[in-house]
């Protein structure tokens, strides 16, 4: 395989799909060496097949807002790869959603899901619907209209959506309600991230953030370091940021920053239960601003138009959106002495930022390894649904621990360089790729 040739071909076929092309390039550059010693992969054109989604559903979603005006949005579901199991991945509601964004997310999901140790293929979906400022009734009508189009293409053994940015328990509830009505199927396994009284799994809301911190703990232990007493800067204040902040605090770290599109909150005293609970209130308000946190807690300060990366910290955890930490941000963090960065958002760092961290020799791990605890716990939710039982929080948490340990071990196995530095990007990409490639090879040309 020649990465440049494949990328040139993709750029010609999909001009301007920048996030998608960025995600593919990162994976291909990581796996090139390994791929080239497997002529059977080359012969079966595994890479050429793997970089294109199996299929994309595009649909119109029309709904009526609270003023009685008719609104039309675009909806998508991208079924990317089913080599190791049914399609699985979240749904994103955000005004910037487009096919490039969802293709990058579906591609990443394929490798992430392979790392979880569970049998799940990769998918992603979403809409350019902007939840900011919408009423609960508007959210419900939109979710219902979205599912009206999607229901026929998903199912517990075919494709199992979940939440992502802009889609949490409330939205999953509205979508599930409409799914049942349309499909006349009452199998809870069609969606994950459900409420606790109707098939949801304990620990699923916390799982992305908790899993990320379990991964970071392993990374630090391997490097002979501890999270106790470390300062942590987190971007975002939604479900993922909340889970990460909660577990980091529990493990003895001090979460000194959270952020939103409006700026950063500097929180030198760290988090406590009241502050963590308030993050959920802020998220549920649908206003997408973090400033009120500093009004409620006077020991915190709001700094407008600044990112979390402007705060001096030991550990940086992007928890919001792709490419939210760029080369300049990485330089600022490094100058301030940051010694660990872990992507909790998908592709949270730009290639320039990743190169800066790796060149500086600090600990760095990519989203598809760090945040895989979310989808892994979705997989555990599917298992419980299929068995018609529910496990205790302790049981789910213990399985999540085991999965994150396995993912860390796979990264170390494939990512340890001759000089001893662990390239977690390479490790995660090769480990995920090998599993999907082997499955595709054994299933023939389909
Ligand atoms: O990016 C992700 O892994 C998610 N949004 C969770 C997907 C899932 O199916 O739980």
mmCIF file of C-alpha atoms in Angstrom, residues 57-419:
data_model
loop_
_atom_site.group_PDB
_atom_site.id
_atom_site.type_symbol
_atom_site.label_atom_id
_atom_site.label_comp_id
_atom_site.label_asym_id
_atom_site.label_seq_id
_atom_site.Cartn_x
_atom_site.Cartn_y
_atom_site.Cartn_z
ATOM 1 C CA UNK A 57 -28.762 6.797 4.282
ATOM 2 C CA UNK A 58 -29.588 10.472 3.728
ATOM 3 C CA UNK A 59 -33.040 11.778 4.513
ATOM 4 C CA UNK A 60 -35.096 14.922 5.016
ATOM 5 C CA UNK A 61 -36.471 15.588 8.503
ATOM 6 C CA UNK A 62 -39.389 18.015 8.581
ATOM 7 C CA UNK A 63 -40.969 19.118 11.854
ATOM 8 C CA UNK A 64 -42.981 22.026 13.284
ATOM 9 C CA UNK A 65 -41.423 24.423 15.832
ATOM 10 C CA UNK A 66 -43.191 26.062 18.808
ATOM 11 C CA UNK A 67 -44.235 29.068 16.708
ATOM 12 C CA UNK A 68 -45.973 26.775 14.237
ATOM 13 C CA UNK A 69 -43.287 27.264 11.595
ATOM 14 C CA UNK A 70 -42.177 24.352 9.468
ATOM 15 C CA UNK A 71 -38.501 23.441 9.759
ATOM 16 C CA UNK A 72 -36.499 21.118 7.539
ATOM 17 C CA UNK A 73 -33.212 19.473 8.556
ATOM 18 C CA UNK A 74 -30.981 16.836 7.011
ATOM 19 C CA UNK A 75 -30.650 13.410 8.616
ATOM 20 C CA UNK A 76 -28.061 10.683 8.044
ATOM 21 C CA UNK A 77 -27.083 7.193 9.096
ATOM 22 C CA UNK A 78 -23.737 5.880 7.909
ATOM 23 C CA UNK A 79 -23.325 2.115 8.196
ATOM 24 C CA UNK A 80 -19.585 1.945 7.900
ATOM 25 C CA UNK A 81 -18.377 -1.583 8.521
ATOM 26 C CA UNK A 82 -20.050 -4.809 9.691
ATOM 27 C CA UNK A 83 -17.077 -7.187 9.594
ATOM 28 C CA UNK A 84 -17.072 -7.958 13.315
ATOM 29 C CA UNK A 85 -20.722 -7.388 14.259
ATOM 30 C CA UNK A 86 -23.888 -5.353 13.726
ATOM 31 C CA UNK A 87 -23.453 -1.647 13.030
ATOM 32 C CA UNK A 88 -23.013 0.326 16.246
ATOM 33 C CA UNK A 89 -22.392 3.981 16.953
ATOM 34 C CA UNK A 90 -23.907 7.222 18.151
ATOM 35 C CA UNK A 91 -26.165 9.896 16.709
ATOM 36 C CA UNK A 92 -24.956 13.508 16.724
ATOM 37 C CA UNK A 93 -27.251 16.540 16.649
ATOM 38 C CA UNK A 94 -25.185 19.640 15.925
ATOM 39 C CA UNK A 95 -25.553 22.493 13.466
ATOM 40 C CA UNK A 96 -22.245 21.643 11.752
ATOM 41 C CA UNK A 97 -23.112 17.976 11.039
ATOM 42 C CA UNK A 98 -22.418 16.990 7.439
ATOM 43 C CA UNK A 99 -21.419 13.774 5.619
ATOM 44 C CA UNK A 100 -17.686 14.400 6.148
ATOM 45 C CA UNK A 101 -18.107 14.675 9.914
ATOM 46 C CA UNK A 102 -20.220 11.534 10.150
ATOM 47 C CA UNK A 103 -17.916 9.569 7.828
ATOM 48 C CA UNK A 104 -14.923 10.427 10.007
ATOM 49 C CA UNK A 105 -16.867 9.385 13.095
ATOM 50 C CA UNK A 106 -18.111 6.140 11.507
ATOM 51 C CA UNK A 107 -14.603 5.267 10.339
ATOM 52 C CA UNK A 108 -13.145 5.904 13.807
ATOM 53 C CA UNK A 109 -16.001 3.959 15.389
ATOM 54 C CA UNK A 110 -15.120 0.863 13.367
ATOM 55 C CA UNK A 111 -11.631 0.655 14.917
ATOM 56 C CA UNK A 112 -12.771 1.782 18.361
ATOM 57 C CA UNK A 113 -15.436 -0.892 18.494
ATOM 58 C CA UNK A 114 -12.871 -3.493 17.419
ATOM 59 C CA UNK A 115 -10.710 -2.447 20.393
ATOM 60 C CA UNK A 116 -13.524 -2.954 22.923
ATOM 61 C CA UNK A 117 -13.181 -6.772 22.712
ATOM 62 C CA UNK A 118 -16.939 -6.924 21.907
ATOM 63 C CA UNK A 119 -18.531 -7.919 18.545
ATOM 64 C CA UNK A 120 -19.704 -4.572 17.156
ATOM 65 C CA UNK A 121 -19.315 -3.062 13.674
ATOM 66 C CA UNK A 122 -18.994 0.684 13.089
ATOM 67 C CA UNK A 123 -21.652 3.298 12.306
ATOM 68 C CA UNK A 124 -22.590 6.905 12.980
ATOM 69 C CA UNK A 125 -25.580 9.098 12.313
ATOM 70 C CA UNK A 126 -26.986 12.487 13.021
ATOM 71 C CA UNK A 127 -28.518 15.691 11.839
ATOM 72 C CA UNK A 128 -27.686 19.361 11.336
ATOM 73 C CA UNK A 129 -30.513 20.085 13.805
ATOM 74 C CA UNK A 130 -29.211 22.604 16.379
ATOM 75 C CA UNK A 131 -30.545 21.749 19.870
ATOM 76 C CA UNK A 132 -29.317 25.068 21.343
ATOM 77 C CA UNK A 133 -32.268 27.106 22.624
ATOM 78 C CA UNK A 134 -34.885 24.505 21.617
ATOM 79 C CA UNK A 135 -37.744 23.661 23.965
ATOM 80 C CA UNK A 136 -38.341 20.158 25.252
ATOM 81 C CA UNK A 137 -41.411 19.859 22.985
ATOM 82 C CA UNK A 138 -39.356 20.869 19.934
ATOM 83 C CA UNK A 139 -36.658 18.325 20.802
ATOM 84 C CA UNK A 140 -39.353 15.653 21.080
ATOM 85 C CA UNK A 141 -40.964 16.515 17.750
ATOM 86 C CA UNK A 142 -37.596 16.559 16.028
ATOM 87 C CA UNK A 143 -36.542 13.189 17.512
ATOM 88 C CA UNK A 144 -39.860 11.664 16.425
ATOM 89 C CA UNK A 145 -39.539 13.022 12.878
ATOM 90 C CA UNK A 146 -35.941 11.771 12.697
ATOM 91 C CA UNK A 147 -36.946 8.264 13.776
ATOM 92 C CA UNK A 148 -39.857 8.233 11.328
ATOM 93 C CA UNK A 149 -37.249 8.043 8.570
ATOM 94 C CA UNK A 150 -34.628 5.922 10.334
ATOM 95 C CA UNK A 151 -36.609 3.128 11.974
ATOM 96 C CA UNK A 152 -36.693 0.763 9.030
ATOM 97 C CA UNK A 153 -32.906 0.686 8.691
ATOM 98 C CA UNK A 154 -32.006 -0.157 12.296
ATOM 99 C CA UNK A 155 -32.651 -3.075 14.653
ATOM 100 C CA UNK A 156 -31.052 -4.965 17.535
ATOM 101 C CA UNK A 157 -29.219 -7.338 15.187
ATOM 102 C CA UNK A 158 -28.553 -4.907 12.332
ATOM 103 C CA UNK A 159 -27.732 -1.414 13.565
ATOM 104 C CA UNK A 160 -27.901 -0.059 17.125
ATOM 105 C CA UNK A 161 -27.626 3.742 17.488
ATOM 106 C CA UNK A 162 -26.830 5.578 20.739
ATOM 107 C CA UNK A 163 -26.097 9.143 21.835
ATOM 108 C CA UNK A 164 -23.275 11.477 20.876
ATOM 109 C CA UNK A 165 -22.907 15.279 20.969
ATOM 110 C CA UNK A 166 -26.413 16.776 21.414
ATOM 111 C CA UNK A 167 -28.070 13.402 22.017
ATOM 112 C CA UNK A 168 -28.460 12.150 25.604
ATOM 113 C CA UNK A 169 -30.942 10.097 27.586
ATOM 114 C CA UNK A 170 -33.864 12.427 26.830
ATOM 115 C CA UNK A 171 -33.369 12.246 23.045
ATOM 116 C CA UNK A 172 -32.842 8.460 23.122
ATOM 117 C CA UNK A 173 -36.151 8.209 25.031
ATOM 118 C CA UNK A 174 -38.091 10.167 22.423
ATOM 119 C CA UNK A 175 -36.500 8.192 19.583
ATOM 120 C CA UNK A 176 -37.178 4.862 21.273
ATOM 121 C CA UNK A 177 -40.820 5.789 21.879
ATOM 122 C CA UNK A 178 -41.320 6.555 18.198
ATOM 123 C CA UNK A 179 -39.372 3.468 17.080
ATOM 124 C CA UNK A 180 -41.740 1.184 19.001
ATOM 125 C CA UNK A 181 -44.788 2.896 17.552
ATOM 126 C CA UNK A 182 -43.580 2.570 13.974
ATOM 127 C CA UNK A 183 -41.887 -0.825 14.048
ATOM 128 C CA UNK A 184 -44.327 -2.561 16.431
ATOM 129 C CA UNK A 185 -41.183 -4.142 17.880
ATOM 130 C CA UNK A 186 -40.627 -3.978 21.610
ATOM 131 C CA UNK A 187 -37.028 -5.140 21.699
ATOM 132 C CA UNK A 188 -35.091 -2.700 23.875
ATOM 133 C CA UNK A 189 -31.819 -3.652 22.146
ATOM 134 C CA UNK A 190 -32.459 -1.335 19.178
ATOM 135 C CA UNK A 191 -30.915 1.687 20.945
ATOM 136 C CA UNK A 192 -28.453 2.091 23.811
ATOM 137 C CA UNK A 193 -28.165 4.809 26.413
ATOM 138 C CA UNK A 194 -31.752 4.114 27.460
ATOM 139 C CA UNK A 195 -33.334 5.120 30.776
ATOM 140 C CA UNK A 196 -32.899 2.820 33.765
ATOM 141 C CA UNK A 197 -36.584 1.814 33.889
ATOM 142 C CA UNK A 198 -36.767 0.685 30.246
ATOM 143 C CA UNK A 199 -33.664 -1.345 29.459
ATOM 144 C CA UNK A 200 -30.810 1.057 30.139
ATOM 145 C CA UNK A 201 -27.581 -0.072 31.766
ATOM 146 C CA UNK A 202 -26.251 1.267 35.030
ATOM 147 C CA UNK A 203 -22.957 3.130 34.492
ATOM 148 C CA UNK A 204 -23.700 3.859 30.773
ATOM 149 C CA UNK A 205 -24.141 7.620 31.429
ATOM 150 C CA UNK A 206 -20.796 7.724 33.255
ATOM 151 C CA UNK A 207 -18.990 5.172 31.084
ATOM 152 C CA UNK A 208 -17.214 7.369 28.523
ATOM 153 C CA UNK A 209 -15.649 9.601 31.173
ATOM 154 C CA UNK A 210 -15.026 6.820 33.705
ATOM 155 C CA UNK A 211 -13.468 4.561 31.062
ATOM 156 C CA UNK A 212 -11.244 7.424 29.916
ATOM 157 C CA UNK A 213 -9.891 7.900 33.419
ATOM 158 C CA UNK A 214 -9.315 4.141 33.831
ATOM 159 C CA UNK A 215 -7.296 4.271 30.613
ATOM 160 C CA UNK A 216 -5.342 7.309 31.857
ATOM 161 C CA UNK A 217 -4.642 5.493 35.147
ATOM 162 C CA UNK A 218 -3.101 2.579 33.205
ATOM 163 C CA UNK A 219 -1.081 4.939 31.051
ATOM 164 C CA UNK A 220 0.254 6.752 34.098
ATOM 165 C CA UNK A 221 1.000 3.539 35.992
ATOM 166 C CA UNK A 222 2.992 2.275 33.006
ATOM 167 C CA UNK A 223 5.014 5.507 33.091
ATOM 168 C CA UNK A 224 5.508 5.270 36.865
ATOM 169 C CA UNK A 225 3.235 8.247 37.545
ATOM 170 C CA UNK A 226 0.071 8.798 39.566
ATOM 171 C CA UNK A 227 -3.020 10.921 39.006
ATOM 172 C CA UNK A 228 -3.297 11.744 42.714
ATOM 173 C CA UNK A 229 -2.752 15.455 43.212
ATOM 174 C CA UNK A 230 -2.430 16.171 39.479
ATOM 175 C CA UNK A 231 -4.197 19.192 37.986
ATOM 176 C CA UNK A 232 -6.576 18.417 35.100
ATOM 177 C CA UNK A 233 -8.012 20.743 32.437
ATOM 178 C CA UNK A 234 -11.165 19.527 30.725
ATOM 179 C CA UNK A 235 -12.884 21.048 27.711
ATOM 180 C CA UNK A 236 -16.673 20.947 27.511
ATOM 181 C CA UNK A 237 -19.230 20.503 30.276
ATOM 182 C CA UNK A 238 -21.574 17.858 28.816
ATOM 183 C CA UNK A 239 -22.065 14.204 29.622
ATOM 184 C CA UNK A 240 -18.531 13.110 28.709
ATOM 185 C CA UNK A 241 -16.816 16.021 30.498
ATOM 186 C CA UNK A 242 -18.985 15.359 33.559
ATOM 187 C CA UNK A 243 -18.027 11.666 33.711
ATOM 188 C CA UNK A 244 -14.335 12.495 33.307
ATOM 189 C CA UNK A 245 -14.446 15.267 35.932
ATOM 190 C CA UNK A 246 -16.308 13.009 38.376
ATOM 191 C CA UNK A 247 -13.842 10.117 38.118
ATOM 192 C CA UNK A 248 -10.745 12.367 38.040
ATOM 193 C CA UNK A 249 -11.943 14.014 41.270
ATOM 194 C CA UNK A 250 -12.694 10.633 42.861
ATOM 195 C CA UNK A 251 -9.162 9.479 42.008
ATOM 196 C CA UNK A 252 -7.655 12.465 43.811
ATOM 197 C CA UNK A 253 -6.951 14.815 40.891
ATOM 198 C CA UNK A 254 -7.965 18.476 40.873
ATOM 199 C CA UNK A 255 -10.156 19.497 37.910
ATOM 200 C CA UNK A 256 -9.170 23.133 37.506
ATOM 201 C CA UNK A 257 -10.875 23.953 34.193
ATOM 202 C CA UNK A 258 -14.038 23.201 32.247
ATOM 203 C CA UNK A 259 -15.078 25.125 29.152
ATOM 204 C CA UNK A 260 -17.802 25.935 26.659
ATOM 205 C CA UNK A 261 -18.104 27.752 23.334
ATOM 206 C CA UNK A 262 -18.272 31.009 25.339
ATOM 207 C CA UNK A 263 -14.975 30.569 27.236
ATOM 208 C CA UNK A 264 -13.274 28.741 30.080
ATOM 209 C CA UNK A 265 -14.059 28.482 33.791
ATOM 210 C CA UNK A 266 -10.908 28.504 35.928
ATOM 211 C CA UNK A 267 -11.684 26.435 39.006
ATOM 212 C CA UNK A 268 -8.543 26.457 41.193
ATOM 213 C CA UNK A 269 -10.167 24.704 44.171
ATOM 214 C CA UNK A 270 -11.234 21.721 42.037
ATOM 215 C CA UNK A 271 -14.628 20.007 41.869
ATOM 216 C CA UNK A 272 -17.044 18.802 44.560
ATOM 217 C CA UNK A 273 -20.406 17.030 44.367
ATOM 218 C CA UNK A 274 -22.389 20.263 44.062
ATOM 219 C CA UNK A 275 -20.231 21.529 41.213
ATOM 220 C CA UNK A 276 -20.344 18.196 39.370
ATOM 221 C CA UNK A 277 -24.145 18.099 39.700
ATOM 222 C CA UNK A 278 -24.335 21.640 38.363
ATOM 223 C CA UNK A 279 -22.502 20.587 35.183
ATOM 224 C CA UNK A 280 -25.527 18.384 34.414
ATOM 225 C CA UNK A 281 -27.895 21.287 35.065
ATOM 226 C CA UNK A 282 -25.907 23.452 32.642
ATOM 227 C CA UNK A 283 -25.994 20.735 29.974
ATOM 228 C CA UNK A 284 -29.750 20.199 30.401
ATOM 229 C CA UNK A 285 -30.425 23.944 30.060
ATOM 230 C CA UNK A 286 -29.661 23.658 26.312
ATOM 231 C CA UNK A 287 -28.017 27.100 26.282
ATOM 232 C CA UNK A 288 -24.504 25.790 25.534
ATOM 233 C CA UNK A 289 -22.727 28.301 27.800
ATOM 234 C CA UNK A 290 -20.427 27.596 30.760
ATOM 235 C CA UNK A 291 -20.257 31.146 32.231
ATOM 236 C CA UNK A 292 -23.109 30.581 34.785
ATOM 237 C CA UNK A 293 -20.841 28.063 36.590
ATOM 238 C CA UNK A 294 -18.639 30.945 37.800
ATOM 239 C CA UNK A 295 -21.688 32.969 38.891
ATOM 240 C CA UNK A 296 -22.905 30.070 41.008
ATOM 241 C CA UNK A 297 -19.510 29.193 42.507
ATOM 242 C CA UNK A 298 -17.578 32.356 43.468
ATOM 243 C CA UNK A 299 -14.262 30.493 43.899
ATOM 244 C CA UNK A 300 -14.309 29.958 40.116
ATOM 245 C CA UNK A 301 -13.590 32.596 37.464
ATOM 246 C CA UNK A 302 -15.002 32.804 33.943
ATOM 247 C CA UNK A 303 -12.566 33.900 31.256
ATOM 248 C CA UNK A 304 -14.452 34.707 28.027
ATOM 249 C CA UNK A 305 -13.282 33.510 24.609
ATOM 250 C CA UNK A 306 -10.436 31.407 26.059
ATOM 251 C CA UNK A 307 -9.975 27.647 25.752
ATOM 252 C CA UNK A 308 -9.308 25.182 28.568
ATOM 253 C CA UNK A 309 -5.757 24.858 27.181
ATOM 254 C CA UNK A 310 -4.857 28.358 28.360
ATOM 255 C CA UNK A 311 -4.950 27.081 31.977
ATOM 256 C CA UNK A 312 -1.707 25.627 33.367
ATOM 257 C CA UNK A 313 -2.321 21.914 34.047
ATOM 258 C CA UNK A 314 -0.584 18.530 34.361
ATOM 259 C CA UNK A 315 -3.158 16.595 32.333
ATOM 260 C CA UNK A 316 -5.243 17.888 29.403
ATOM 261 C CA UNK A 317 -8.477 16.076 28.520
ATOM 262 C CA UNK A 318 -10.345 17.291 25.433
ATOM 263 C CA UNK A 319 -13.962 16.199 26.041
ATOM 264 C CA UNK A 320 -15.990 18.262 23.564
ATOM 265 C CA UNK A 321 -15.482 18.171 19.778
ATOM 266 C CA UNK A 322 -13.102 17.186 17.006
ATOM 267 C CA UNK A 323 -10.018 19.331 16.370
ATOM 268 C CA UNK A 324 -10.647 21.347 19.525
ATOM 269 C CA UNK A 325 -6.957 21.299 20.509
ATOM 270 C CA UNK A 326 -4.622 22.603 17.777
ATOM 271 C CA UNK A 327 -0.877 23.037 17.358
ATOM 272 C CA UNK A 328 -0.845 26.430 19.100
ATOM 273 C CA UNK A 329 -2.833 25.034 22.024
ATOM 274 C CA UNK A 330 -0.404 22.108 22.314
ATOM 275 C CA UNK A 331 2.553 24.528 22.344
ATOM 276 C CA UNK A 332 0.891 26.544 25.132
ATOM 277 C CA UNK A 333 0.191 23.416 27.189
ATOM 278 C CA UNK A 334 3.747 22.130 26.744
ATOM 279 C CA UNK A 335 5.187 25.510 27.716
ATOM 280 C CA UNK A 336 3.059 25.322 30.882
ATOM 281 C CA UNK A 337 4.454 21.896 31.782
ATOM 282 C CA UNK A 338 1.595 19.568 30.750
ATOM 283 C CA UNK A 339 2.904 15.986 30.799
ATOM 284 C CA UNK A 340 -0.139 13.993 29.673
ATOM 285 C CA UNK A 341 -2.875 14.577 27.082
ATOM 286 C CA UNK A 342 -5.645 12.107 26.361
ATOM 287 C CA UNK A 343 -8.411 12.617 23.794
ATOM 288 C CA UNK A 344 -11.792 11.867 25.311
ATOM 289 C CA UNK A 345 -13.612 13.511 22.395
ATOM 290 C CA UNK A 346 -13.303 11.821 18.997
ATOM 291 C CA UNK A 347 -10.244 13.217 17.145
ATOM 292 C CA UNK A 348 -10.038 16.028 19.706
ATOM 293 C CA UNK A 349 -6.517 16.989 18.633
ATOM 294 C CA UNK A 350 -5.315 18.180 15.229
ATOM 295 C CA UNK A 351 -2.413 16.272 13.593
ATOM 296 C CA UNK A 352 -0.132 19.233 14.484
ATOM 297 C CA UNK A 353 -1.076 18.962 18.165
ATOM 298 C CA UNK A 354 -0.476 15.198 18.215
ATOM 299 C CA UNK A 355 2.931 15.652 16.573
ATOM 300 C CA UNK A 356 3.845 18.335 19.131
ATOM 301 C CA UNK A 357 2.948 16.062 22.065
ATOM 302 C CA UNK A 358 4.736 13.064 20.616
ATOM 303 C CA UNK A 359 7.846 15.069 19.676
ATOM 304 C CA UNK A 360 7.971 16.415 23.219
ATOM 305 C CA UNK A 361 7.838 12.796 24.451
ATOM 306 C CA UNK A 362 4.846 13.354 26.754
ATOM 307 C CA UNK A 363 2.084 10.799 27.285
ATOM 308 C CA UNK A 364 -0.549 11.039 24.569
ATOM 309 C CA UNK A 365 -3.433 8.703 23.693
ATOM 310 C CA UNK A 366 -6.097 8.944 20.973
ATOM 311 C CA UNK A 367 -9.888 9.036 21.340
ATOM 312 C CA UNK A 368 -10.580 5.660 19.801
ATOM 313 C CA UNK A 369 -8.740 4.028 22.720
ATOM 314 C CA UNK A 370 -9.418 6.516 25.524
ATOM 315 C CA UNK A 371 -13.167 7.014 24.986
ATOM 316 C CA UNK A 372 -14.039 3.441 23.968
ATOM 317 C CA UNK A 373 -15.573 2.795 27.392
ATOM 318 C CA UNK A 374 -18.731 4.556 26.213
ATOM 319 C CA UNK A 375 -19.505 2.274 23.316
ATOM 320 C CA UNK A 376 -18.154 -0.718 25.244
ATOM 321 C CA UNK A 377 -20.779 -0.125 27.916
ATOM 322 C CA UNK A 378 -23.351 0.239 25.142
ATOM 323 C CA UNK A 379 -22.225 -3.253 24.123
ATOM 324 C CA UNK A 380 -22.806 -4.405 27.698
ATOM 325 C CA UNK A 381 -26.259 -2.806 27.564
ATOM 326 C CA UNK A 382 -27.003 -4.839 24.403
ATOM 327 C CA UNK A 383 -25.908 -8.016 26.185
ATOM 328 C CA UNK A 384 -28.190 -7.316 29.155
ATOM 329 C CA UNK A 385 -31.094 -6.530 26.786
ATOM 330 C CA UNK A 386 -30.531 -9.758 24.846
ATOM 331 C CA UNK A 387 -30.451 -11.759 28.098
ATOM 332 C CA UNK A 388 -33.431 -9.842 29.550
ATOM 333 C CA UNK A 389 -31.560 -9.100 32.756
ATOM 334 C CA UNK A 390 -29.766 -6.158 34.348
ATOM 335 C CA UNK A 391 -26.429 -6.223 36.050
ATOM 336 C CA UNK A 392 -25.494 -4.236 39.154
ATOM 337 C CA UNK A 393 -23.450 -1.056 38.815
ATOM 338 C CA UNK A 394 -20.492 -2.872 40.361
ATOM 339 C CA UNK A 395 -20.702 -5.651 37.777
ATOM 340 C CA UNK A 396 -20.830 -3.260 34.822
ATOM 341 C CA UNK A 397 -18.023 -1.147 36.268
ATOM 342 C CA UNK A 398 -15.851 -4.198 36.756
ATOM 343 C CA UNK A 399 -16.369 -5.234 33.110
ATOM 344 C CA UNK A 400 -15.602 -1.675 32.018
ATOM 345 C CA UNK A 401 -12.360 -1.817 34.028
ATOM 346 C CA UNK A 402 -11.384 -5.061 32.316
ATOM 347 C CA UNK A 403 -12.155 -3.673 28.853
ATOM 348 C CA UNK A 404 -10.133 -0.489 29.384
ATOM 349 C CA UNK A 405 -7.215 -2.558 30.697
ATOM 350 C CA UNK A 406 -7.405 -4.762 27.576
ATOM 351 C CA UNK A 407 -7.449 -1.733 25.280
ATOM 352 C CA UNK A 408 -4.446 -0.278 27.070
ATOM 353 C CA UNK A 409 -2.591 -3.586 26.777
ATOM 354 C CA UNK A 410 -3.368 -3.776 23.026
ATOM 355 C CA UNK A 411 -1.995 -0.245 22.533
ATOM 356 C CA UNK A 412 1.186 -1.124 24.404
ATOM 357 C CA UNK A 413 1.583 -4.350 22.408
ATOM 358 C CA UNK A 414 1.368 -2.649 19.009
ATOM 359 C CA UNK A 415 2.624 0.829 19.901
ATOM 360 C CA UNK A 416 5.866 0.358 21.859
ATOM 361 C CA UNK A 417 8.757 1.788 19.862
ATOM 362 C CA UNK A 418 12.364 0.616 19.913
ATOM 363 C CA UNK A 419 13.331 3.558 22.117
#
